[in-house]
């Protein structure tokens, strides 16, 4: 797969979380459908999943990197053209066509294509099955 598994984001999250002294998920996201979120994120990031009732943790290289908790009344943000995004992940890919195809096959929804794919800011904006925004970046 072409993903570098959110390399820059992962490095930042790991370092900042480890410095804080915590040993669990560096970021937690709400979802009304844990199974859909688990399938999508584990496929996209090539991660394994630790399941604890209404809490799932994505493990990359054996370490916790992203958590999901069941929130039955979760409402997805309306971003990039509406309300605040809350937070998003930048996932870096070597091949945007392959990354796009894989993300879409896993259930992503394309929200906005890069207006200028050859510019310095090369990214498309997507939503995961629960509506959390993320970007596929390249270049």
XYZ file of C-alpha atoms in Angstrom:
139
model
C 0.000 0.000 0.000
C 1.147 3.525 -0.725
C 0.356 4.957 2.736
C 3.148 6.031 5.007
C 0.562 5.523 7.774
C 0.290 9.136 8.799
C 4.019 9.213 9.406
C 4.386 12.834 10.532
C 1.185 12.764 12.552
C 2.156 9.474 14.171
C 5.611 10.724 15.133
C 4.163 13.888 16.687
C 1.385 12.071 18.522
C 3.752 9.427 19.881
C 6.346 11.877 21.143
C 3.893 14.322 22.689
C 1.896 11.535 24.330
C 4.940 9.746 25.700
C 6.289 13.013 27.136
C 2.972 13.548 28.915
C 3.458 10.288 30.822
C 0.258 8.679 29.512
C 0.297 5.113 28.309
C -3.002 4.972 26.414
C -4.476 6.445 23.260
C -2.894 9.755 22.206
C -6.164 10.863 20.591
C -9.695 9.588 21.001
C -12.551 10.065 18.570
C -16.254 9.489 19.041
C -18.262 7.246 16.725
C -21.754 5.795 16.626
C -20.488 2.715 14.710
C -17.389 1.150 16.241
C -17.279 -1.728 13.752
C -17.276 0.562 10.704
C -14.661 2.850 12.249
C -12.471 -0.104 13.280
C -12.606 -1.670 9.810
C -11.913 1.617 8.046
C -9.059 2.872 10.246
C -7.298 -0.467 10.669
C -7.345 -0.935 6.892
C -6.234 2.610 6.149
C -3.401 2.660 8.702
C -2.535 -1.048 8.502
C -3.079 -1.262 12.249
C -4.270 -3.934 14.618
C -7.160 -3.246 16.976
C -7.560 -3.817 20.695
C -11.282 -4.094 21.525
C -12.589 -3.273 24.990
C -16.404 -3.088 25.080
C -17.296 0.394 23.830
C -13.667 1.454 23.362
C -11.353 0.418 20.523
C -7.654 1.244 20.240
C -5.626 1.186 17.031
C -2.151 -0.236 17.546
C 0.634 0.618 15.109
C 3.863 -1.307 15.621
C 2.315 -2.628 18.851
C 1.776 0.790 20.439
C -1.548 2.611 20.954
C -1.971 5.444 18.470
C -5.675 6.279 18.130
C -8.744 5.445 20.190
C -12.437 5.279 19.335
C -15.237 5.343 21.849
C -18.895 4.548 21.314
C -21.011 7.698 21.303
C -24.563 6.861 20.193
C -25.485 10.518 19.606
C -22.325 11.432 17.682
C -22.839 14.088 14.992
C -20.127 14.442 12.357
C -18.597 17.888 11.813
C -19.584 19.815 8.705
C -16.134 20.549 7.317
C -14.312 21.921 5.308
C -17.087 24.284 4.254
C -19.117 24.498 7.449
C -18.474 24.409 11.145
C -15.152 23.714 12.796
C -13.390 20.478 11.927
C -12.584 19.615 15.578
C -9.403 17.744 14.559
C -8.172 15.774 11.594
C -5.315 13.484 10.591
C -2.924 14.159 7.716
C -1.982 10.840 6.114
C 0.951 10.985 3.692
C 0.963 8.772 0.607
C 3.587 8.088 -2.042
C 0.968 7.622 -4.768
C -2.208 9.712 -4.445
C -4.114 7.653 -7.027
C -3.458 4.403 -5.139
C -4.101 6.064 -1.766
C -7.362 7.554 -3.005
C -8.519 4.215 -4.432
C -7.759 2.368 -1.201
C -9.388 4.982 1.029
C -12.532 4.955 -1.117
C -12.645 1.137 -1.163
C -12.478 1.173 2.647
C -15.472 3.515 2.855
C -14.034 7.040 2.736
C -16.046 9.879 1.245
C -14.201 12.519 -0.787
C -15.134 15.959 0.566
C -12.846 18.205 -1.443
C -10.126 17.695 -4.034
C -7.011 19.833 -4.042
C -7.734 22.873 -6.188
C -4.141 22.851 -7.432
C -2.679 19.316 -7.238
C 0.745 20.525 -8.397
C 1.002 23.299 -5.793
C 2.957 23.100 -2.544
C -0.249 22.220 -0.653
C -1.073 18.850 -2.141
C -3.937 17.246 -0.291
C -7.478 15.984 -0.760
C -9.977 16.117 2.108
C -12.031 13.034 2.987
C -14.381 11.806 5.693
C -14.244 8.370 7.253
C -17.447 6.297 7.623
C -18.352 8.165 10.841
C -17.748 11.555 9.218
C -14.364 12.383 10.818
C -12.319 14.457 8.374
C -8.827 13.457 7.264
C -6.478 14.475 4.475
C -4.446 12.414 2.064
C -1.294 14.424 1.396
C 1.429 13.845 -1.163
C 4.540 15.424 -2.568
